[in-house]
XYZ file of N, CA and C in Angstrom:
603
model
N 9.177 29.773 -31.415
C 8.792 28.814 -31.535
C 9.668 28.011 -33.527
N 10.775 28.004 -33.719
C 10.507 27.472 -34.982
C 9.534 26.091 -35.409
N 8.919 25.995 -36.591
C 7.781 24.460 -36.832
C 9.347 24.427 -38.011
N 9.093 22.905 -37.332
C 9.336 21.438 -38.120
C 8.546 20.917 -39.296
N 8.694 20.328 -40.557
C 7.749 19.486 -41.368
C 7.899 18.520 -40.799
N 7.756 17.882 -41.113
C 7.169 15.609 -40.538
C 9.104 15.412 -41.247
N 9.444 15.313 -42.646
C 10.599 15.314 -42.975
C 11.729 15.807 -42.362
N 12.087 16.977 -41.937
C 13.076 17.842 -41.082
C 13.201 16.373 -39.378
N 11.094 16.780 -38.777
C 11.983 16.068 -37.886
C 12.756 14.950 -37.808
N 11.725 13.550 -38.890
C 12.596 12.940 -39.341
C 14.002 12.253 -39.760
N 14.442 13.774 -40.129
C 15.750 13.440 -40.075
C 16.425 13.831 -38.876
N 16.080 15.344 -38.473
C 16.847 15.034 -37.600
C 17.144 13.666 -36.352
N 15.738 13.142 -36.060
C 15.474 11.836 -35.199
C 16.629 10.536 -35.656
N 16.277 10.870 -36.531
C 17.251 9.931 -37.522
C 19.226 10.232 -37.055
N 19.504 11.490 -37.286
C 20.733 11.518 -36.970
C 20.964 11.795 -35.137
N 19.823 11.695 -34.054
C 20.239 11.468 -32.606
C 20.286 9.858 -32.818
N 19.272 8.825 -33.516
C 19.500 7.636 -33.301
C 20.986 7.313 -34.028
N 21.171 7.860 -35.281
C 22.603 6.991 -35.122
C 23.160 7.686 -34.162
N 24.174 8.381 -33.347
C 24.565 8.888 -32.793
C 24.486 8.139 -31.471
N 22.343 7.577 -30.936
C 22.319 7.031 -29.617
C 23.262 5.435 -29.748
N 23.233 4.929 -30.985
C 23.698 3.670 -31.321
C 25.106 3.729 -31.661
N 25.713 4.858 -32.059
C 27.101 4.664 -31.758
C 27.314 4.310 -30.709
N 26.980 5.671 -29.289
C 27.266 5.133 -27.688
C 27.032 4.586 -27.380
N 26.183 3.302 -27.808
C 25.166 2.396 -26.780
C 26.230 1.209 -27.997
N 26.607 1.349 -28.831
C 27.930 -0.161 -29.001
C 28.634 0.122 -27.821
N 28.887 0.745 -27.622
C 30.756 0.535 -26.377
C 30.529 0.465 -24.864
N 28.884 0.605 -24.650
C 28.525 -0.300 -23.802
C 28.215 -1.659 -23.314
N 29.621 -2.642 -23.336
C 29.367 -3.779 -23.764
C 29.752 -4.339 -22.048
N 29.784 -4.100 -20.984
C 30.697 -4.424 -20.033
C 29.077 -4.825 -19.313
N 28.859 -5.923 -18.415
C 27.742 -5.984 -17.351
C 28.345 -6.405 -15.882
N 28.145 -5.891 -14.769
C 29.117 -6.284 -13.567
C 27.924 -6.032 -12.429
N 27.918 -6.565 -11.095
C 27.317 -5.723 -10.600
C 27.178 -4.659 -9.700
N 26.707 -3.433 -9.484
C 27.114 -2.319 -9.002
C 26.696 -1.906 -7.901
N 27.262 -0.769 -7.377
C 26.927 -0.449 -6.021
C 26.323 0.969 -6.298
N 25.133 0.688 -5.923
C 24.150 2.423 -6.166
C 24.562 2.922 -5.057
N 23.926 3.816 -4.537
C 23.926 5.326 -3.486
C 22.436 6.193 -3.858
N 21.197 6.150 -3.222
C 20.271 7.374 -2.772
C 21.168 8.028 -1.766
N 21.278 9.760 -2.010
C 21.369 10.368 -0.942
C 20.620 11.364 -0.998
N 20.679 12.354 -0.394
C 20.626 13.583 -0.317
C 19.038 13.718 0.409
N 19.413 15.359 0.695
C 17.689 15.708 1.546
C 16.127 15.570 1.139
N 16.535 14.330 0.352
C 15.071 15.071 -0.609
C 14.029 14.013 -1.097
N 12.719 14.041 -1.355
C 11.871 12.306 -0.589
C 12.483 11.489 -1.848
N 12.097 10.150 -1.570
C 12.297 9.495 -2.810
C 13.649 8.162 -2.557
N 14.622 8.467 -2.624
C 15.427 7.974 -2.698
C 15.663 6.168 -1.702
N 14.355 5.810 -1.028
C 13.847 4.659 -0.700
C 13.223 4.068 -1.962
N 12.018 4.993 -1.940
C 11.288 4.646 -3.017
C 11.881 4.358 -4.677
N 13.117 4.629 -4.810
C 13.251 4.920 -5.787
C 14.797 3.542 -6.205
N 14.615 2.824 -5.063
C 15.259 1.197 -4.399
C 14.101 0.765 -5.049
N 12.999 0.813 -4.272
C 11.972 -0.148 -4.078
C 11.637 0.163 -5.487
N 11.729 0.840 -6.326
C 11.460 0.758 -7.789
C 11.992 -0.058 -8.525
N 13.681 -0.423 -7.692
C 14.503 -1.433 -9.030
C 14.289 -3.031 -8.066
N 13.793 -2.917 -6.671
C 13.508 -4.034 -6.527
C 12.471 -4.889 -7.315
N 11.288 -4.138 -8.006
C 10.428 -4.810 -8.191
C 11.131 -5.151 -9.607
N 11.891 -4.859 -10.189
C 11.998 -4.990 -11.647
C 13.103 -6.097 -11.902
N 13.702 -5.503 -10.316
C 14.327 -7.549 -10.209
C 13.549 -8.234 -9.705
N 11.798 -9.060 -9.440
C 11.483 -8.892 -9.269
C 10.662 -9.372 -10.904
N 10.269 -8.264 -11.157
C 9.742 -8.885 -12.772
C 10.374 -9.516 -13.568
N 12.020 -9.399 -13.478
C 12.640 -10.193 -13.819
C 13.042 -11.669 -13.610
N 12.193 -12.103 -12.764
C 12.322 -12.699 -11.817
C 13.483 -13.435 -11.172
N 13.998 -12.717 -10.277
C 15.198 -12.288 -10.549
C 15.500 -12.201 -8.174
N 15.642 -12.949 -7.207
C 15.946 -13.137 -5.462
C 16.079 -11.286 -5.479
N 15.423 -11.145 -4.250
C 16.084 -9.753 -4.079
C 15.983 -9.712 -2.274
N 17.100 -9.457 -1.300
C 17.440 -9.024 -0.140
C 17.407 -7.506 0.048
N 15.905 -7.359 1.027
C 15.832 -5.487 2.232
C 15.910 -6.081 2.517
N 16.310 -5.086 3.571
C 17.242 -4.951 5.369
C 17.033 -3.564 5.241
N 16.009 -3.366 6.729
C 15.697 -1.443 6.083
C 16.194 -1.227 8.238
N 16.607 -0.782 7.847
C 18.237 -0.426 8.922
C 17.082 0.386 10.186
N 16.600 1.508 9.748
C 15.104 2.356 10.133
C 14.558 2.269 10.309
N 13.433 1.784 9.664
C 11.668 1.690 9.530
C 11.938 0.396 10.082
N 10.437 0.230 10.816
C 10.132 -0.411 11.508
C 9.122 -0.725 12.415
N 9.328 0.338 12.525
C 8.257 0.538 13.951
C 6.494 1.448 13.513
N 6.345 1.168 11.930
C 5.405 0.966 11.339
C 5.327 0.574 9.943
N 4.140 -0.055 9.711
C 3.751 -0.888 8.204
C 3.480 0.158 7.394
N 4.451 -0.971 6.221
C 3.952 -0.355 5.266
C 3.604 -1.015 3.954
N 2.800 0.422 2.821
C 2.366 -0.642 1.599
C 3.790 -1.301 0.915
N 4.529 -1.105 0.801
C 6.063 -2.161 0.584
C 5.603 -3.487 1.130
N 5.656 -3.526 1.725
C 6.355 -5.126 2.951
C 4.517 -5.650 2.704
N 3.012 -5.031 2.425
C 2.059 -5.864 1.371
C 2.714 -6.755 0.372
N 3.118 -5.784 -0.504
C 2.966 -6.319 -2.172
C 3.962 -7.063 -1.853
N 4.737 -7.049 -1.074
C 6.519 -7.802 -1.165
C 6.504 -8.806 -0.533
N 4.965 -8.964 0.365
C 4.667 -10.431 0.495
C 4.196 -11.247 -0.254
N 3.941 -10.690 -1.222
C 3.134 -11.848 -1.824
C 3.812 -12.098 -3.133
N 5.488 -11.849 -2.926
C 6.364 -12.954 -3.687
C 7.265 -13.217 -2.994
N 7.098 -14.281 -1.821
C 8.087 -14.805 -0.654
C 8.935 -15.966 -1.398
N 8.811 -16.051 -2.937
C 10.007 -16.909 -3.490
C 10.860 -16.008 -4.241
N 10.430 -14.430 -3.993
C 11.586 -14.219 -4.681
C 11.821 -12.921 -3.813
N 11.529 -12.405 -2.410
C 11.894 -11.335 -1.510
C 12.618 -11.284 -0.352
N 13.181 -11.463 0.380
C 13.254 -11.551 1.754
C 12.770 -10.000 1.968
N 12.451 -9.635 2.481
C 11.860 -8.033 3.148
C 12.322 -8.136 4.490
N 12.606 -6.841 5.223
C 13.217 -7.719 7.062
C 13.025 -6.013 7.316
N 12.018 -5.886 7.638
C 12.212 -4.190 8.066
C 12.681 -4.319 10.005
N 13.897 -4.559 9.899
C 15.152 -4.332 11.162
C 15.320 -3.115 12.421
N 14.867 -1.711 12.261
C 14.879 -0.894 13.222
C 13.343 -0.589 13.774
N 13.580 0.291 14.479
C 12.705 0.716 15.431
C 12.059 2.510 15.358
N 12.657 3.046 14.660
C 12.506 4.193 13.940
C 13.710 5.667 13.990
N 14.115 6.229 13.468
C 14.307 6.496 13.882
C 15.790 7.423 15.853
N 16.646 7.985 15.227
C 17.244 7.727 16.400
C 16.479 8.384 18.073
N 16.277 9.488 16.809
C 15.688 11.065 17.890
C 14.655 10.139 18.542
N 13.658 8.961 18.064
C 12.804 8.343 18.169
C 13.405 7.385 20.174
N 13.944 6.481 19.742
C 14.904 5.711 20.281
C 14.728 6.084 21.617
N 16.269 6.742 21.550
C 16.669 7.421 22.528
C 18.006 7.024 23.455
N 17.898 5.693 22.968
C 18.941 4.666 23.838
C 19.886 4.449 22.259
N 20.936 4.635 22.383
C 22.223 4.860 21.877
C 22.562 3.497 21.587
N 22.835 2.274 22.928
C 23.249 1.488 22.995
C 22.317 0.469 22.506
N 20.771 0.239 22.148
C 19.709 -0.498 21.838
C 20.637 0.027 20.165
N 20.160 0.756 19.469
C 20.872 1.394 18.245
C 21.357 1.096 17.477
N 22.447 0.595 18.022
C 23.142 -0.165 17.990
C 23.649 -1.399 17.591
N 22.814 -2.099 18.437
C 22.691 -3.154 18.861
C 21.902 -3.505 17.571
N 20.558 -3.378 17.584
C 19.541 -3.572 16.051
C 20.472 -2.943 15.143
N 21.343 -1.897 14.235
C 22.323 -2.213 13.335
C 23.049 -3.180 13.161
N 23.596 -3.506 14.051
C 25.084 -4.709 14.270
C 23.689 -6.313 13.339
N 22.833 -6.264 14.122
C 21.333 -7.323 13.798
C 21.162 -7.125 12.447
N 20.722 -5.756 11.713
C 20.265 -5.399 10.623
C 22.028 -5.669 9.722
N 22.679 -5.393 9.829
C 23.866 -4.884 8.556
C 24.560 -6.507 9.012
N 24.549 -7.961 9.781
C 24.753 -9.588 9.542
C 23.266 -9.991 9.095
N 22.318 -9.333 8.525
C 21.648 -9.804 7.200
C 22.386 -9.532 6.585
N 22.548 -8.120 6.178
C 22.773 -7.525 4.981
C 24.019 -8.500 4.265
N 25.206 -8.882 5.162
C 25.986 -9.486 4.764
C 25.839 -10.940 4.436
N 24.521 -11.697 5.231
C 24.331 -13.078 5.068
C 23.371 -13.072 3.277
N 22.929 -12.206 3.094
C 22.398 -12.115 2.011
C 24.066 -12.035 0.800
N 23.932 -10.255 1.024
C 25.717 -10.245 -0.343
C 25.925 -11.566 -0.420
N 26.479 -12.147 0.748
C 27.440 -13.660 1.297
C 27.106 -14.547 0.132
N 24.816 -14.482 -0.388
C 24.104 -15.783 -1.211
C 24.535 -14.987 -2.289
N 24.576 -16.042 -3.025
C 24.818 -16.389 -4.256
C 24.093 -16.407 -5.293
N 22.449 -16.349 -4.192
C 21.305 -16.543 -4.574
C 20.259 -15.284 -4.517
N 20.885 -14.188 -4.042
C 20.266 -12.646 -4.079
C 21.012 -11.565 -5.654
N 19.983 -11.650 -6.841
C 21.053 -10.856 -7.339
C 21.080 -9.698 -7.117
N 20.272 -8.693 -6.549
C 20.428 -7.728 -4.642
C 20.467 -6.917 -3.870
N 21.057 -6.439 -3.114
C 20.859 -6.418 -1.542
C 20.506 -5.249 -1.102
N 18.943 -4.532 -0.799
C 18.713 -3.041 -1.063
C 18.744 -2.896 0.884
N 20.049 -2.138 1.606
C 20.377 -1.642 2.569
C 19.734 -0.505 2.421
N 18.821 -0.739 3.236
C 17.834 0.867 3.306
C 18.085 1.399 4.362
N 18.375 2.963 4.499
C 18.704 3.843 5.228
C 19.497 3.295 6.310
N 20.887 2.546 5.596
C 22.044 2.488 6.231
C 23.009 3.844 6.206
N 23.034 4.456 5.489
C 23.461 5.712 5.184
C 23.206 6.415 6.924
N 22.180 6.818 7.706
C 21.842 6.986 8.507
C 22.409 6.493 9.775
N 22.819 4.725 9.882
C 23.596 4.349 10.458
C 25.270 4.484 10.595
N 25.399 5.080 9.637
C 26.666 5.442 9.404
C 26.866 6.993 10.135
N 26.045 7.587 9.616
C 26.120 8.855 9.862
C 26.044 9.116 11.353
N 25.227 7.742 12.596
C 26.048 7.772 14.093
C 26.535 7.019 14.302
N 27.454 6.830 13.482
C 28.383 5.682 14.221
C 28.216 4.335 14.387
N 26.761 3.756 13.998
C 26.405 2.920 14.853
C 27.453 1.515 14.145
N 28.179 1.441 12.904
C 28.706 0.457 12.164
C 29.304 1.122 11.865
N 31.395 0.407 12.006
C 32.149 0.995 11.252
C 32.380 0.942 9.766
N 32.716 2.175 8.943
C 32.531 2.444 8.053
C 33.300 1.575 7.368
N 34.485 1.418 7.772
C 35.712 0.167 7.141
C 35.134 -0.860 7.098
N 34.738 -1.829 7.766
C 33.591 -3.083 7.701
C 32.126 -2.802 6.689
N 31.880 -1.731 6.452
C 30.792 -1.529 5.767
C 31.588 -1.588 3.871
N 32.197 -0.827 3.740
C 33.221 -1.110 2.330
C 34.219 -1.989 2.641
N 34.540 -2.806 3.222
C 34.646 -4.124 2.527
C 34.481 -4.792 2.420
N 33.036 -5.106 2.565
C 31.703 -6.028 2.216
C 30.913 -5.542 1.043
N 31.117 -4.410 1.179
C 30.462 -3.733 -0.342
C 31.088 -4.372 -1.939
N 32.220 -3.430 -1.196
C 33.703 -4.232 -2.471
C 34.236 -4.957 -2.834
N 33.838 -5.840 -1.586
C 34.486 -7.433 -1.688
C 33.153 -8.012 -2.504
N 31.623 -7.769 -3.053
C 31.041 -8.628 -3.172
C 31.317 -9.726 -4.536
N 30.709 -10.314 -4.690
C 30.843 -11.169 -5.856
C 30.385 -9.840 -6.791
N 31.256 -10.161 -7.882
C 31.316 -9.157 -9.502
C 29.742 -9.025 -10.100
N 28.681 -10.125 -9.960
C 27.042 -10.092 -10.369
C 26.500 -9.161 -9.536
N 27.030 -8.834 -8.185
C 25.893 -8.899 -7.683
C 25.635 -7.336 -7.054
N 24.577 -6.884 -7.311
C 23.266 -5.126 -7.086
C 23.656 -5.207 -5.734
N 24.624 -4.435 -5.134
C 23.918 -3.793 -3.698
C 23.348 -2.061 -4.051
N 22.825 -1.656 -3.082
C 20.918 -0.498 -2.998
C 21.966 0.459 -1.706
N 22.373 1.299 -1.481
C 22.313 1.873 -0.174
C 21.407 3.002 0.206
N 20.332 3.247 0.930
C 19.916 4.928 0.999
C 20.211 5.134 2.310
N 19.597 6.929 1.965
C 19.802 7.252 3.352
C 20.543 8.607 3.120
N 20.183 9.401 3.731
C 20.884 11.314 3.173
C 21.947 10.818 4.226
N 23.499 12.095 3.766
C 24.209 11.456 4.346
C 25.244 11.189 4.042
N 24.760 10.418 2.248
C 26.044 9.474 2.210
C 27.290 9.829 3.280
N 28.503 8.527 3.072
C 29.735 9.493 3.503
C 30.598 9.251 2.747
N 31.191 9.924 2.389
C 32.375 10.426 1.327
C 32.972 9.022 0.208
N 33.384 8.604 1.731
C 33.974 7.403 1.195
C 32.971 6.344 0.338
N 32.216 5.997 0.809
C 31.413 5.617 0.099
C 30.471 6.276 -1.252
N 30.195 7.055 -1.597
C 30.515 8.038 -2.641
C 31.038 7.557 -3.675
N 32.856 6.799 -2.952
C 33.749 7.546 -4.086
C 33.772 5.636 -4.002
N 33.808 5.021 -3.984
C 32.656 3.443 -4.042
C 32.300 3.295 -4.848
N 31.550 4.027 -5.160
C 30.462 3.299 -5.400
C 30.307 4.302 -6.694
N 29.247 3.078 -7.669
C 28.712 3.341 -10.252
C 28.072 4.078 -9.792
N 27.148 3.282 -8.873
C 26.074 5.323 -9.436
C 25.700 5.870 -7.916
N 25.911 6.522 -8.122
C 25.227 7.959 -6.831
C 23.961 8.829 -7.440
N 23.045 8.968 -6.982
C 22.227 9.712 -6.947
C 21.953 10.599 -6.174
N 21.838 12.095 -5.830
C 21.002 13.042 -4.889
C 19.970 13.679 -5.393
N 19.207 13.166 -3.927
C 17.892 13.651 -4.499
C 17.435 14.722 -3.856
N 17.175 16.244 -4.670
C 17.414 17.253 -3.576
C 15.864 18.054 -3.383
N 15.685 18.312 -2.108
C 14.576 19.053 -2.093
C 14.667 20.514 -2.876
N 13.011 19.893 -3.693
C 13.335 21.861 -4.068
C 11.529 22.594 -3.088
N 10.291 21.243 -2.948
C 9.545 21.636 -1.867
C 8.665 20.303 -1.520
N 8.511 20.505 0.134
C 8.027 19.589 0.435
C 6.457 20.004 0.949
N 5.341 19.095 1.096
C 3.868 19.072 2.078
C 4.882 19.220 3.251
N 5.245 18.312 3.848
C 5.376 18.943 5.082
C 5.765 19.722 6.171
N 6.417 21.367 5.222
C 7.334 22.754 5.591
C 5.333 23.000 5.539
N 4.349 22.565 5.044
C 2.540 23.166 4.773
C 1.724 22.710 6.395
N 2.404 21.328 6.878
C 1.194 21.199 7.868
C 1.422 19.526 7.498
N 1.228 19.523 5.896
C 0.648 17.984 5.735
C 1.597 17.033 6.438
N 0.628 15.763 7.046
C 1.647 15.409 7.493
C 2.034 13.513 7.104
N 2.740 13.390 6.733
C 3.133 11.581 5.861
C 1.814 10.765 5.731
N 1.739 10.561 4.843
C 0.391 10.661 4.934
C 1.032 8.287 3.621
N -0.712 7.245 3.349
C -0.456 5.977 3.036
C 0.067 6.051 1.421
N 0.916 5.383 1.310
C 0.728 5.365 -0.260
C 2.038 6.447 -0.487
N 2.251 7.155 0.126
C 3.248 8.189 -0.314
C 4.767 8.136 0.357
N 4.298 7.741 1.870
C 5.934 7.897 2.154
C 5.976 6.585 2.920
N 4.580 6.023 2.475
C 4.874 4.328 3.930
C 3.568 3.409 3.169
């Protein structure tokens, strides 16, 4: 490893700062983003909830609809209950489809949850709407993809929408402004460790 003097380091950082400032000067547009978190790795909902917390910190109102979760109490609900004026948090699922084993009921619950998402997307009071695990619902064809895309792409130009879940449809990825794929490298579940409070829920 080559040791740099303080002066050399300062000169290098000065050049980096100038290059960064030049790039940032070209980023002038502000708009609502369609954000997708997908992939097999852990952290899709967690990352989305981090953005929800940021919005709350900026005094903005957020709507969260959980399509699959709802069968268990989560730590995030307890936290968000402390901000009733800024967040509407609606867990509307009953667990994963292999738990419920009732396709018609799953479809009905997905429709109810989607109606809530549509209401929030249409309401100008909400700066951000999180449709948690919507990708799972789309994968099982519980909602028409065309309808979902029409609502998400037809939203107000300053509205942020975040969609989470594995196996995001290609058309949704194409429509999104920001897509992150979580890749699983290692997970304790594979070593026999169960889901734990504060980590998974």
